[in-house]
Structures are given as C-alpha cells and as structure tokens.
XYZ file of C-alpha atoms in Angstrom:
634
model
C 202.352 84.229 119.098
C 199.458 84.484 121.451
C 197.379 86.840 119.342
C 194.337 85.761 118.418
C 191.604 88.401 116.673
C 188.095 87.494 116.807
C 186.124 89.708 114.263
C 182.315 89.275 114.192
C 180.479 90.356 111.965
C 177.056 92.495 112.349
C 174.762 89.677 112.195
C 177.368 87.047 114.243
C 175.630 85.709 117.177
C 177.418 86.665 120.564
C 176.842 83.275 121.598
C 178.844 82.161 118.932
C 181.708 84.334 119.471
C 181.877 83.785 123.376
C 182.106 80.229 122.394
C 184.834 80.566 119.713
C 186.795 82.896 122.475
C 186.152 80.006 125.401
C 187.948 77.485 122.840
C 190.768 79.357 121.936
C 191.584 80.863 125.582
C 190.595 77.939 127.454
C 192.101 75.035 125.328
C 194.538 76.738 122.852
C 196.095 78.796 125.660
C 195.622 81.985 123.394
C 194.830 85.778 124.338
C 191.772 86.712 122.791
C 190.786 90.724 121.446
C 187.548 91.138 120.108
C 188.449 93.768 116.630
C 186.324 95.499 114.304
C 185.746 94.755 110.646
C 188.253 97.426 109.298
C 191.671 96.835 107.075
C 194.521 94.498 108.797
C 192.502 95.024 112.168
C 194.250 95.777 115.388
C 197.925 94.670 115.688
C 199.063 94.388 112.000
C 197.693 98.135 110.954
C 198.998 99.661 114.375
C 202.473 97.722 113.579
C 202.690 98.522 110.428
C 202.223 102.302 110.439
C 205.256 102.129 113.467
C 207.588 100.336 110.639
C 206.759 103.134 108.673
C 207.008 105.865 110.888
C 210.447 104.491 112.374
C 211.828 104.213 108.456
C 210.815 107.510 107.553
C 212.419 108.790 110.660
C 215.304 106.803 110.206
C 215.791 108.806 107.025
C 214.657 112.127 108.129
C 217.196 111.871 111.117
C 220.158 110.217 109.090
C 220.784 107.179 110.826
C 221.777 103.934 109.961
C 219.953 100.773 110.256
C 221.882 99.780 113.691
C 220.816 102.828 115.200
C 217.269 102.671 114.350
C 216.923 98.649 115.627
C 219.142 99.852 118.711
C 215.989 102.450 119.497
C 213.942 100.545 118.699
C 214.281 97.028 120.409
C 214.339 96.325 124.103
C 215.109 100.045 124.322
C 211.590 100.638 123.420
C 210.186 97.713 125.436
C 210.109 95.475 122.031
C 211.486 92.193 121.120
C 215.425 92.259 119.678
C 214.587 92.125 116.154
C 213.403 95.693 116.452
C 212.388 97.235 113.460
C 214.656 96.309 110.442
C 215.828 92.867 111.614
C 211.700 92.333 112.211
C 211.297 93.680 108.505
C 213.788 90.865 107.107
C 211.951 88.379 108.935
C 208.294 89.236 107.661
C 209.940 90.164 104.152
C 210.089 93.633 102.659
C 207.567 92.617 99.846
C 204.543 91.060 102.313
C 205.185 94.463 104.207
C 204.110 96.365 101.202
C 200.876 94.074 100.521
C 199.531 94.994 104.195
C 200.785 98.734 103.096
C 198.687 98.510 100.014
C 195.680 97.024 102.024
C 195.476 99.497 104.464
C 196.005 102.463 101.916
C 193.657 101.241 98.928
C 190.546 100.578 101.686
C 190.904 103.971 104.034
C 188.657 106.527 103.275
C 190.956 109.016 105.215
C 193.568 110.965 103.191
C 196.052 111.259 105.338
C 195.770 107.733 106.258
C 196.467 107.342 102.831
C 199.338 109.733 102.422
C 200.863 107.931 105.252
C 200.577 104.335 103.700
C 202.030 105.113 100.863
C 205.060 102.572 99.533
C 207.900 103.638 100.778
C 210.471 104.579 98.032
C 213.284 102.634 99.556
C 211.325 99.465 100.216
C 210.092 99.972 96.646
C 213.897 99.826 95.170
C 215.130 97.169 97.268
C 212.416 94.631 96.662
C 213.064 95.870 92.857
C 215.844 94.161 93.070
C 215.269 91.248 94.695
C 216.002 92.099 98.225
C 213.233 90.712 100.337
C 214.905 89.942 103.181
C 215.652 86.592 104.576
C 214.062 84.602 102.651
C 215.889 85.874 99.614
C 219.080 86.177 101.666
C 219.511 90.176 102.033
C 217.239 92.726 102.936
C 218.613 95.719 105.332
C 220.522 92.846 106.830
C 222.450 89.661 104.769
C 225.234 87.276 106.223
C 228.229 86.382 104.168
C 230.811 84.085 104.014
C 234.099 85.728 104.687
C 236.888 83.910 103.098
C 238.171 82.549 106.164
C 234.798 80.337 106.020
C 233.464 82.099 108.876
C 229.970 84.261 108.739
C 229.891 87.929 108.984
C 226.430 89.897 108.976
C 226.435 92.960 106.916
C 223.871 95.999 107.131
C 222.378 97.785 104.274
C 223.542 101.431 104.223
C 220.026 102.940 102.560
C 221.808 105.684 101.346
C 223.510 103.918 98.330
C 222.054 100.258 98.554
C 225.636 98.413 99.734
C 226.501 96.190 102.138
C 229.050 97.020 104.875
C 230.042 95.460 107.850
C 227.800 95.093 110.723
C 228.382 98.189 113.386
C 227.286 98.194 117.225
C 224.848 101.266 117.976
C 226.780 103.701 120.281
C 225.140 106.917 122.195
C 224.432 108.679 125.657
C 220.924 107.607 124.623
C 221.563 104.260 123.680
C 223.548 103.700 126.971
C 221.284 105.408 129.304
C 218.022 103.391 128.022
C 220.289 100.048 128.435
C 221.236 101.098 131.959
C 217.283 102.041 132.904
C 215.893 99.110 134.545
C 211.843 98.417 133.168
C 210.009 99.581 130.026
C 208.599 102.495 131.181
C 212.503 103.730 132.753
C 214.207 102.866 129.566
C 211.510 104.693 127.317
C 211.706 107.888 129.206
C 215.502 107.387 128.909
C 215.427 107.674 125.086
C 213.233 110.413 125.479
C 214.888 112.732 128.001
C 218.856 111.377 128.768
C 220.321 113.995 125.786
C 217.110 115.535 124.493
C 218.990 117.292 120.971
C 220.643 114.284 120.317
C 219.759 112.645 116.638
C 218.772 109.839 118.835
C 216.597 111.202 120.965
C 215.160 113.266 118.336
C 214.719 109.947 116.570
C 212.938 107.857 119.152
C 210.184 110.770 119.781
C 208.940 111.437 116.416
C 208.413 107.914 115.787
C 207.180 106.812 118.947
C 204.713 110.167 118.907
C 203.244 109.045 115.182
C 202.682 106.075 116.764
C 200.808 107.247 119.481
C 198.957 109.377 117.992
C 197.860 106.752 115.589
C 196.606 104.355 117.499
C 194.278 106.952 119.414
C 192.944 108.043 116.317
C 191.845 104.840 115.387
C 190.610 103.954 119.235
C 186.345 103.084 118.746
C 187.542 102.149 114.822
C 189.351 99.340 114.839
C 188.411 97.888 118.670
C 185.991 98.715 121.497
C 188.750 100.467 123.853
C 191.926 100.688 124.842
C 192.093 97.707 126.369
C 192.226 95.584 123.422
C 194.341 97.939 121.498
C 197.291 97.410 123.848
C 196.512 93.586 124.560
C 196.683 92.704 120.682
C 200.229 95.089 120.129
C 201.814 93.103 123.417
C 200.264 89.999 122.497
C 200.741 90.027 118.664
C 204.087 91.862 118.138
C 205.564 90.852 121.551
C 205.896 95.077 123.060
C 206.019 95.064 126.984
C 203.582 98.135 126.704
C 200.973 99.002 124.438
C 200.704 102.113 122.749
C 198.516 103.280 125.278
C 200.394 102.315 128.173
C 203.542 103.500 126.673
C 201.615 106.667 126.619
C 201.114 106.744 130.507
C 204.836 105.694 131.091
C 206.361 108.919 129.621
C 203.539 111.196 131.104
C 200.532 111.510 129.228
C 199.878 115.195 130.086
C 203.468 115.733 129.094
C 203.361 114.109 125.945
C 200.203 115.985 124.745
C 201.483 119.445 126.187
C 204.767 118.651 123.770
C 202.544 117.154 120.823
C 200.882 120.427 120.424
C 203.820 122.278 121.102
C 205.166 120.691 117.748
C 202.171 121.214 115.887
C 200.311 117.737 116.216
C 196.601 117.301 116.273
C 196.163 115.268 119.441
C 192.241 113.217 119.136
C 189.922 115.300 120.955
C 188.945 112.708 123.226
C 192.372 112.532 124.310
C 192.388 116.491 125.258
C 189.006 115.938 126.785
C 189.927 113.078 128.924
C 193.053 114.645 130.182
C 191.233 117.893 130.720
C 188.922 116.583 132.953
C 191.432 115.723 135.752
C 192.629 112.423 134.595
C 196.813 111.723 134.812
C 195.919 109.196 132.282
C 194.612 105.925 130.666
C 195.141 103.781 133.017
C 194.479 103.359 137.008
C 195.106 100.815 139.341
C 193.012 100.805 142.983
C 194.777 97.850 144.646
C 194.301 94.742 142.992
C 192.119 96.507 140.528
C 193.159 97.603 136.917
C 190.731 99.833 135.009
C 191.268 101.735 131.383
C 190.162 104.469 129.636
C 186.742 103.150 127.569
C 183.692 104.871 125.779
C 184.568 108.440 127.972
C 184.800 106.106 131.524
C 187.538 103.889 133.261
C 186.620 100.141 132.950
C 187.681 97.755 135.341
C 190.278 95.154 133.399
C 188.511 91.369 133.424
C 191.109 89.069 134.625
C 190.070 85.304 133.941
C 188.751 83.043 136.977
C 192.087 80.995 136.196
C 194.365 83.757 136.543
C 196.803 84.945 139.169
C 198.237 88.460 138.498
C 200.795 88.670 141.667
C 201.864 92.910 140.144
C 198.152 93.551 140.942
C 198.632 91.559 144.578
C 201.537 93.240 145.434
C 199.756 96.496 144.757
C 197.015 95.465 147.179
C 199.370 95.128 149.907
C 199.546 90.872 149.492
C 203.470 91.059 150.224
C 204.862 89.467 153.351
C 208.443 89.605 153.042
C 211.250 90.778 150.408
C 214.381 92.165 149.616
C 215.940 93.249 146.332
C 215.672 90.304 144.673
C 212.586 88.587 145.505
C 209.117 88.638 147.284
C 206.957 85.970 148.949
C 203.346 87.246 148.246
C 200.252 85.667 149.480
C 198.031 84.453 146.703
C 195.214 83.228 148.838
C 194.083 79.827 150.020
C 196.850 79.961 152.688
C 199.394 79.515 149.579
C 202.684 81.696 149.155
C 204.402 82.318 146.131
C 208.144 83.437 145.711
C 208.232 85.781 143.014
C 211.910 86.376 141.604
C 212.668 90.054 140.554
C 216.366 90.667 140.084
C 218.072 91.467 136.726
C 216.853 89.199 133.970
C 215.839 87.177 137.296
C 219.447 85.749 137.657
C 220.192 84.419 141.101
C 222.428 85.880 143.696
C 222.597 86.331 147.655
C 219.455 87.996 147.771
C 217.350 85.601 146.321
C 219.199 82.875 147.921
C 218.366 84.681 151.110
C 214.839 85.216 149.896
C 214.582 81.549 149.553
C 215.511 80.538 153.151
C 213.579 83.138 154.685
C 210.398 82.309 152.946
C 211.057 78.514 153.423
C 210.888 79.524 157.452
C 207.752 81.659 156.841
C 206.052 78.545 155.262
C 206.724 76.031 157.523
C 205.490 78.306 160.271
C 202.249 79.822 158.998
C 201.421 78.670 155.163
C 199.758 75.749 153.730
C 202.644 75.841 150.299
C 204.372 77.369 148.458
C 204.550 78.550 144.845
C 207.901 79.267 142.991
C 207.100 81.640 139.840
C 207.443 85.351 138.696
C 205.878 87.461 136.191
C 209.338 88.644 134.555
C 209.852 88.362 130.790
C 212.008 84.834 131.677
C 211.587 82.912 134.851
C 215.182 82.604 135.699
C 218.349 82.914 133.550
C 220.605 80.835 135.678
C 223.024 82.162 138.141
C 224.589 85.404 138.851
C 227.861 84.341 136.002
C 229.656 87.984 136.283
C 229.908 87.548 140.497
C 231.316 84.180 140.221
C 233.247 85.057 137.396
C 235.284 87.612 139.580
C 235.961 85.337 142.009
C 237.501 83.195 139.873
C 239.373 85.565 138.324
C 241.096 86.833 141.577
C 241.746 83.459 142.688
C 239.090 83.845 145.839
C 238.465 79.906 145.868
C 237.224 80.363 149.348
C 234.532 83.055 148.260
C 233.451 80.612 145.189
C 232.836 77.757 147.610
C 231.004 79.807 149.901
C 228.900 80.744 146.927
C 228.292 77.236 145.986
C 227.377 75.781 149.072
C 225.486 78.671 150.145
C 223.072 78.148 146.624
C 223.430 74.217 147.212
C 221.897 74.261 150.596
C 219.171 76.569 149.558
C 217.969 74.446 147.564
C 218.174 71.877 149.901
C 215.712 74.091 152.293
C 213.639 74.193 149.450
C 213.309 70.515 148.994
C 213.310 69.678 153.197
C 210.289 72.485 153.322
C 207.488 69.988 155.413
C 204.952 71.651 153.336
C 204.523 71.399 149.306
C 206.169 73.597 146.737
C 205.055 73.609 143.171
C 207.276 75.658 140.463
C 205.398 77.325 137.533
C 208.609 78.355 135.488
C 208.139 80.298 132.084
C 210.019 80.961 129.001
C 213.526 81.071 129.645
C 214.116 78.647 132.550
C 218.180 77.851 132.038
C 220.910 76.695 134.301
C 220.156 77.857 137.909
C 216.426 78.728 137.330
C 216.091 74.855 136.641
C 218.086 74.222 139.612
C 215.603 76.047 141.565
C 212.787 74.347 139.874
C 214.032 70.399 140.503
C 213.974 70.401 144.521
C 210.055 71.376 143.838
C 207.470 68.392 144.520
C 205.739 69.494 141.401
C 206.595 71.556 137.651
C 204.042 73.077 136.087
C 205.558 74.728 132.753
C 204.418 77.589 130.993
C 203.444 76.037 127.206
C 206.090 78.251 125.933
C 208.934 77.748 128.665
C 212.797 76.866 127.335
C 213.940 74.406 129.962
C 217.550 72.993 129.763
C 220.667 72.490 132.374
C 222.991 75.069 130.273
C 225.752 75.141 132.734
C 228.346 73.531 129.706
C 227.841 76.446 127.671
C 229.967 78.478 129.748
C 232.365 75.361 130.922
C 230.871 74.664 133.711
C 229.055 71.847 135.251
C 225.070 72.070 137.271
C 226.524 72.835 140.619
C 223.290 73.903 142.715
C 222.028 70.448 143.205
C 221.526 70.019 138.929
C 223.443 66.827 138.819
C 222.217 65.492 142.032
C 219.126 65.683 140.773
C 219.596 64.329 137.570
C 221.352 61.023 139.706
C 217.970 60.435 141.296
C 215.933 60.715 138.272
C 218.068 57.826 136.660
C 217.514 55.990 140.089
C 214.425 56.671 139.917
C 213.106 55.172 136.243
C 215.229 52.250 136.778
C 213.962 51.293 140.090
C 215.116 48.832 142.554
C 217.771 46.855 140.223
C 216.666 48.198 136.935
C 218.944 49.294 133.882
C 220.475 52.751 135.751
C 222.833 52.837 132.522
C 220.225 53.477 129.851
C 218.450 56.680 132.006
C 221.553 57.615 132.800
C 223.078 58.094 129.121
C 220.093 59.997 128.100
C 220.522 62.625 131.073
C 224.359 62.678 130.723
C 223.646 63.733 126.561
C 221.340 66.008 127.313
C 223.082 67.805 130.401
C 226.485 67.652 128.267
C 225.136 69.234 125.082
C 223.177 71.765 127.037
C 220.036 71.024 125.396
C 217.057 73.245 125.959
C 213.618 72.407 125.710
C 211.406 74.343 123.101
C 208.208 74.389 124.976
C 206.882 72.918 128.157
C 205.785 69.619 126.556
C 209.494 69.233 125.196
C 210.918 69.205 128.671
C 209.153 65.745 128.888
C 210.976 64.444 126.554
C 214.666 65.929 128.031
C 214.219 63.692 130.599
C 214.222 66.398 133.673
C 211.023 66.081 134.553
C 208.513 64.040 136.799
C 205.163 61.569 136.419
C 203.512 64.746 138.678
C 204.823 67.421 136.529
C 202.538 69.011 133.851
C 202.142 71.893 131.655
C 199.497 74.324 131.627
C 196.985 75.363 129.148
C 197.471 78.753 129.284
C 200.770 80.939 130.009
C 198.529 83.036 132.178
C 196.605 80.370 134.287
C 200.385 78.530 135.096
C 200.244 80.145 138.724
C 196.850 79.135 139.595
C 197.244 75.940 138.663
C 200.401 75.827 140.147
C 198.522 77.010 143.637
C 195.925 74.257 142.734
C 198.432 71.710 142.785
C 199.797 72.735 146.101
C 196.461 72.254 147.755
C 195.889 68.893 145.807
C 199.172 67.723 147.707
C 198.443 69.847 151.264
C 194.881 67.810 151.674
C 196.716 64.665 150.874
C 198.581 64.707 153.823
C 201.483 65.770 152.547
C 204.814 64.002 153.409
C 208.476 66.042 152.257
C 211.414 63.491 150.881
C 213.449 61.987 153.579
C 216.680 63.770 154.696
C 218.424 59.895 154.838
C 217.513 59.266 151.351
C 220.009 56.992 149.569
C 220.750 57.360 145.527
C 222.117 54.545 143.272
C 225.004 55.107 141.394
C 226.123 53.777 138.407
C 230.013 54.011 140.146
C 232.894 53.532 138.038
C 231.690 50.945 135.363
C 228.952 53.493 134.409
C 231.850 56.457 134.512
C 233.903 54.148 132.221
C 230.808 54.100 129.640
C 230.164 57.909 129.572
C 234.117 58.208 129.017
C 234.248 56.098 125.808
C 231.602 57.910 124.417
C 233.191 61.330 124.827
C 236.485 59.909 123.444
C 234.850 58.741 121.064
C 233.576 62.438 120.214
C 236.830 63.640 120.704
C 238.172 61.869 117.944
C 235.956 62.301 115.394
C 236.147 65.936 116.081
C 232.878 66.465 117.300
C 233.806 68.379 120.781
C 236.845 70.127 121.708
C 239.016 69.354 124.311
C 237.741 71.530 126.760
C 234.287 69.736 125.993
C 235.781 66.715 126.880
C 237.122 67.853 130.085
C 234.151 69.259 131.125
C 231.844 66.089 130.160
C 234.761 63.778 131.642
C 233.339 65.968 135.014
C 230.289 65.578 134.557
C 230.322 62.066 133.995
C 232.139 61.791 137.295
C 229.414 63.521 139.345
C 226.812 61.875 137.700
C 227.950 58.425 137.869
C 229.069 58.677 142.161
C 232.468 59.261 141.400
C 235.124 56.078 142.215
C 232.571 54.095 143.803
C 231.304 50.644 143.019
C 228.350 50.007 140.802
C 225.400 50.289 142.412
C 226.598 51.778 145.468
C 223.624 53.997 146.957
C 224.983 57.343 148.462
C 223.623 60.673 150.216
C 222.392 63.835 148.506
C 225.487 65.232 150.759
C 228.179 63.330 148.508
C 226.377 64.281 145.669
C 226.723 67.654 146.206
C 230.276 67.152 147.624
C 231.540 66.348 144.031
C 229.154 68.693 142.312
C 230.875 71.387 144.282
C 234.573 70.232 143.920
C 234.224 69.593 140.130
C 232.900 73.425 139.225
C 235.589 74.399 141.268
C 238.267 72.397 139.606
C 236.428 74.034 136.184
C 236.184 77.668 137.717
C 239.991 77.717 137.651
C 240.744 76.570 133.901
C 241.524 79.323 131.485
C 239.027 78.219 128.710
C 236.525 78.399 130.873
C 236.682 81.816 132.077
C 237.002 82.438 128.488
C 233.999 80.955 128.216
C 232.126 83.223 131.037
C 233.627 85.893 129.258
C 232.384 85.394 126.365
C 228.414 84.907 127.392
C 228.840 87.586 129.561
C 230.109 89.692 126.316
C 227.603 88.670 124.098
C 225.034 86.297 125.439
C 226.150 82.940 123.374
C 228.136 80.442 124.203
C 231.704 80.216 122.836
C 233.159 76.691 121.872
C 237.116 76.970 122.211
C-alpha cells in the first residue's frame, strides 16, 4: 500500500520528521500523512468504524453478504474486495483487536457504544471462522465432487454455507452503468431511493461521513490528510470528504438532519457561510477545507497532475477517448480516458492526430494517464462482433488501422517516452513498445496477454518482440536463446508484478527505467523527453531490417510446444495458438537469419489473429473474459 503515517510526538523535532517524510516519499515512493497520537490513527479507525457501520446495516436492512460487497466495492469507489471479502482477508479476529483498541482508549461514549464487538463477528470467530487464513469466514471455497472449486457465502442469519449468488438490483445496475466515482455513488444513492439497497448504501455511507468529520482536528490536521490516508491506505477513489462533495454536501447535511443526525458544527458553519463544499479547484489549483479556511493542496516539485492541467485550460486537442495536454517545457502528453482505458477508433485517432501536432509545434511527447490502469488492452467486445458476423474485412481494417498507429507513433521525428501504470496488458503494452523510452510506475503489471483470450499481439506486439531478440544478440549473436525467452513469456501471457519485474520479462530496453514514486512517473517521463530532445534526437529508420530466426528457429519453438502438448501441459487450442505465434515471431518460412521489414512483420502478425479470430475456441475465449474478466483455458 502507499500509506505511510508519520506520528510525532510533542517533543519530536520537525526537523526530524521532515526528514523521515523526505526518505519515505522521495526514496520509498510512499504517500506520506502527518496523524495525531490518538487510537489506530487515521485510516485504520476511519476503516474500521465503515466495516462496522456497513455490517450493522447489512443486518438492519436484511441483506446478504453479496449484496453488501456489491454496494460496497467499485460501486462505492472501493477496491473489489469490498467489505466482507476485505474482512476475510484481514481476518475476523485482528478486526476485533483494532475494535477493542479503539473502544477501550476513547473517552467518548458513543464512540464506545459504536465499537463495541459485533455479536456476529463474536460467534463466528467462536468457532473458528477467521476468514482466510482459517479457510471460511463470510466467504470459504470448497471442493465440489467433480474436483472443481466452488466459493460459498456465509448466510449470517443461521451460520451455513450456500452457494455463491451474483448481487442483482436497479441500484446495483445503475451504479455499474455510471461512469466515475462520484456518478456511481450518487447512483446508489438516488436510482430507486426506497429500495433495501439504496436504503442500505446511505445509512452506511452517512455513519461514515459523519464520523470522520467528527474526528477532523483529532486524529489529523485537516481534511486533507484524512482523505489522502483512506485513498492511500484502503485503496477508495474518494475520501470521505470528497465523497461528501460528490453527492452534494448541502444535500447530504439538509437530509442528515432531516433523519435526526447531529451533523459537527463546523460542518453547519462552513456550509452556512456560502461554501458548496470542502473542496475547490481555481484552475490548476486544489484547496480544502482546513482550521475554518480553504488551503491550497501542496503538490510535490516532482509531480505532474494533468486533471488539475486540464482544468487550467492546458488541453490542445481531444475526443472521447483521449487528450493531448501540454505539460510545459514544450512537452505534450497523451492522456488515455476511455472505459477502463481500452483502445478503440478514438484513441487510435487521438494518436495520429497528436503525432501531427508534435511534429509540427512540440519538443515530445509523453504517453500516460491518470486512470486507475494505464491501458487494459484493446477494445475485445468490438472485435469480438466482427468476428462473430463474419466481417473479416471490418477486422482487418481494425488491425491495420491500430498497427499503423503505432507505427506513427514510433516514425514521430521527435521523442516519446511512455509512463504506463498498474495494469498495462495486451494493447496498452503495444502502445508502450513503439516509445523511445518506458518509464514504469513501481507498481505497474506489464505483460503481452493477448493468449489469454486466443489470440496473438497483433498491434505491432510481436514485431516488437522480433527486434528485441535482434537486438540482444547483435550482429551474428545467439537470436535462438532471446528468442525462447520472449516466445515463453508472450505464450504463457506472463505479467509483470511491478515495474522492476518487467526487466526481467524481457520487454523492455537498456533506456527504460522505473520511477521512484507512482506520482513523479510523468515528470520524469517529461524529463526524459528533454534528455533525448537536447541530444539531437534522431527517430528509428523507416528501412530498418530485423533478423529472423526463419524456419530452423520455428522448428525449435514447435518441439517445445509438442512437447507441452503431450505431457498435458496446454490444450490444443494452446498449441495452435503458440504454433502462431512461433510463426510470427520466428519470420515465418524464411531462411535463418534472413533480415526483413517491420512491414512483413506486421503482415503475418495481422494474417495470424485473423486466422485465430475465426476459430470457435477462441471466441469462446473472448466470451468468456468479456463475461467475467479471466481467461478461460478450453
């Protein structure tokens, strides 16, 4: 996690603790919140009271555990373990320490009242049932007899297992259709007010809310740090605080004391003196409520925040799916903003647009985004329907057209760095290879994924992975050996696990790096373009030539899958699909050696996902991931 709490003490020298926050910030890559000396500090006692508050309204409401996680998840801005899931994970008896901490050291009794152990955590770790650690908690898997694994879900109203059940509701389905935190909150809230759902997500979210401004000068300084530590330390997209400004703070408080809440007086006060909230933005400029004024929000000397340039009018161009901003220094950078950042036309379009904007009146260019993941891959469900209805033509086109994208990308005369982050799959990697430069994210999962869904790299993946075995050989080196590696690793769709793992994957560069901190990736990723500009930069030649490995290095890759096939390590379909990719990757039937064009390359890379696009398992396979987000091996 990037939490990291810094608590002095009333005789710690500031000195000190500046120089304890400049270590961990500047060469641990953490986020830093100054708390106060009070039980569990900022993000655990905030956190906690929410588990609480969302079990005691699970119970007051009558809903099952589904239904509470579903509300409580992404729904709610949070991470997919939610609330019950996250429980298991911790484990229901560690909970109740930090319960017992907070409740034996408050001096306020309703504090108290409200941290007392909850009766149905008390039974189930009674029996044993710490979650999954001890194998079962409100969750458990089981073996069926079949052999396979089925997840069952605690119903808390007589302590069994039953089968797993998806969530279902207006409110569930109007939250998942809301695009943003802030859109899928007020969702919950407003979609089918008197539904149990609705009902649901309000009273805990409110308890919440309340909470944490009770405890605002208490347990931290302001706001500020309140909200940093609970998106920092529990992974929410919005603090409490901002998640109070998203559904309407005026609103909120108006209904609060409809309901018979006591709402902070500072809260009234502030709201009652004009303000719409506890936040503002001026441009570039963040402030937050603190100490009775707004405070302007410190953003590090290393740090980029393209939202905040955007709102100071720093965009050039755009369309739906992404936006070239200027970041300063006569440096771009391409910011991705579709769904889940997939790629379709319009980023495509984005991409050769802002490539013609550089060259004519930009020093570089910087490929990253401020999105949850930096790219997901491809837009699967559009190419999926073309397969579908047999529109070869239309599957080409979309090939081709994302092939030679790319290629504008990498033919740009001036220098592009990528600064990819967290989920960086498929397509997003793709995007990220043509780049002169990589500068990863610390936490950044980096992998060619295309197999997963029975398909081969398409956009220029493979091509690239040819010229980084050419490459490390050099002139009349061992291709073979570099080769092998980046076949394995394309073939089992291998994903890095941080930025400093994507190193050792192999699809990297001697000029990429990895940044200290997550939130420093773009300005470094800017510095690096200006390192390269006032170097005279030089783009890679158009008439570049790539050598192959040609048929004797095809016939290698081949006996290894066969062998794999028969000891009943990959399917047949696996082997199909690797027997492509070895094909691509090796030049197809040429001799060994042979140097070829990025063109041919891309030639086979195209014809090869076609020839895939049309087999039955691996629509099935697109299906599938599409269905439920992991891949199917059939």
């Amino acid at each position: 996690m990037k939490l990291v709490e810094l608590v002095p003490g009333p005789d710690t020298d500031p000195a000190a603790t500046q120089r304890l926050r400049d270590v961990c910030e500047r060469r641990l890559g953490k986020g830093v919140v100054i708390a106060r000396d009070t039980p569990n500090f900022i993000a655990n006692r905030i956190g906690t009271f929410g588990m609480l508050a969302t079990l005691e309204a699970m119970t007051a409401f009558g809903l099952t555990v589904e239904e509470a996680d579903a509300l409580t998840g992404p729904a709610m801005g949070r991470p997919k373990t939610a609330t019950f899931r996250m429980l298991d994970l911790v484990g229901l008896d560690t909970l109740l320490h930090v319960v017992d901490n907070v409740r034996e050291r408050s001096e306020d009794e309703a504090e108290r009242a409200a941290f007392t152990r909850p009766a149905l955590l008390q039974r189930l770790v009674d029996r044993g049932r710490l979650g999954e650690k001890s194998g079962a908690g409100f969750y458990r898997k089981r073996k069926r007899a079949d052999g396979a694994s089925e997840i069952e879900t605690l119903d808390w109203t007589t302590l069994e297992y039953r089968p797993k059940r998806e969530a279902a509701s207006p409110v569930i389905e109007a939250a998942k259709s809301a695009k943003g935190t802030a859109a899928k909150v007020k969702a919950l809230l407003s979609a089918d007010p008197g539904h149990p759902h609705a009902k649901f997500a309000w009273t805990s979210l409110k308890r919440t809310l309340l909470y944490a401004a009770g405890l605002v000068e208490v347990i931290a300084d302001d706001i500020g740090d309140i909200d940093r530590a609970m998106r920092w330390g529990f992974n929410w997209e919005l603090g409490p605080f901002e998640l109070w400004d998203a559904i309407g703070a005026e609103a909120a408080v108006k209904r609060m004391k409809a309901e018979g809440d006591a709402v902070p007086a500072w809260v009234t006060e502030w709201l009652a003196a004009g303000h719409a909230g506890f936040y503002r933005e001026e441009g570039a400029v963040r402030y937050h409520f603190s100490h009775g004024r707004y405070k302007e929000e410190e953003v590090q000397p290393d740090e980029i925040r393209l939202d905040r340039l955007k709102a100071a009018g720093k965009t050039v161009l755009g369309n739906a799916g992404a936006s070239l901003i200027d970041i300063g220094d006569e440096v771009v950078c391409l910011e991705f903003h579709s769904r889940n950042n997939a790629i379709g036309s319009d980023i495509l379009a984005a991409i050769r647009d802002g490539v013609a904007e550089v060259e004519r009146n930009w020093r570089g260019l910087v490929l990253a985004n401020e999105g949850r993941n930096f790219c997901v891959g491809a837009n699967l469900m559009l190419l999926l329907m073309e397969a579908q209805s047999g529109e070869w033509d239309e599957v080409e086109e979309i090939i081709r057209y994302f092939q030679n994208s790319m290629l504008r990308l990498k033919r740009l005369d001036r220098p592009v760095v990528a600064a990819p982050h967290r989920m960086t799959l498929g397509g997003g990697v793709e995007a990220c290879l043509p780049a002169d430069r990589i500068v990863f994210s610390p936490e950044t999962y980096f992998g060619l994924v295309e197999t997963g869904v029975g398909l081969i790299p398409a956009g220029g993946g493979c091509k690239e992975a040819a010229a980084l075995a050419a490459a490390r050989a050099g002139e009349g080196g061992d291709l073979q050996t570099h080769l092998n590696a980046l076949f394995e690793t394309i073939a089992m769709a291998r994903t890095s696990t941080s930025g400093h793992e994507a190193f050792r994957l192999g699809l990297t560069r001697p000029g990429d790096a990895v940044a200290v901190r997550h939130d420093g990736r773009i300005a470094e990723a800017k510095r690096a373009v200006l390192e390269l500009d006032r170097a005279g930069y030089e783009p890679p030649s158009a008439d570049a030539r790539i050598r192959v490995a040609g048929r004797d290095g095809r016939a290698v890759l081949d006996t290894a899958v066969h062998s794999m096939r028969l000891g009943g390590y990959i399917s047949s379909h696996d082997a199909l699909i690797a027997g492509k990719l070895a094909h691509v990757l090796t030049g197809g039937d040429v001799a060994p050696g042979a140097e070829v064009s990025e063109a041919y390359l891309l030639d086979l890379e195209c014809e090869a996902f076609l020839s895939l696009c049309g087999e039955p398992l691996t629509q099935e396979r697109m299906r599938h991931m599409l269905a439920t987000g992991k891949p199917l091996r059939n």
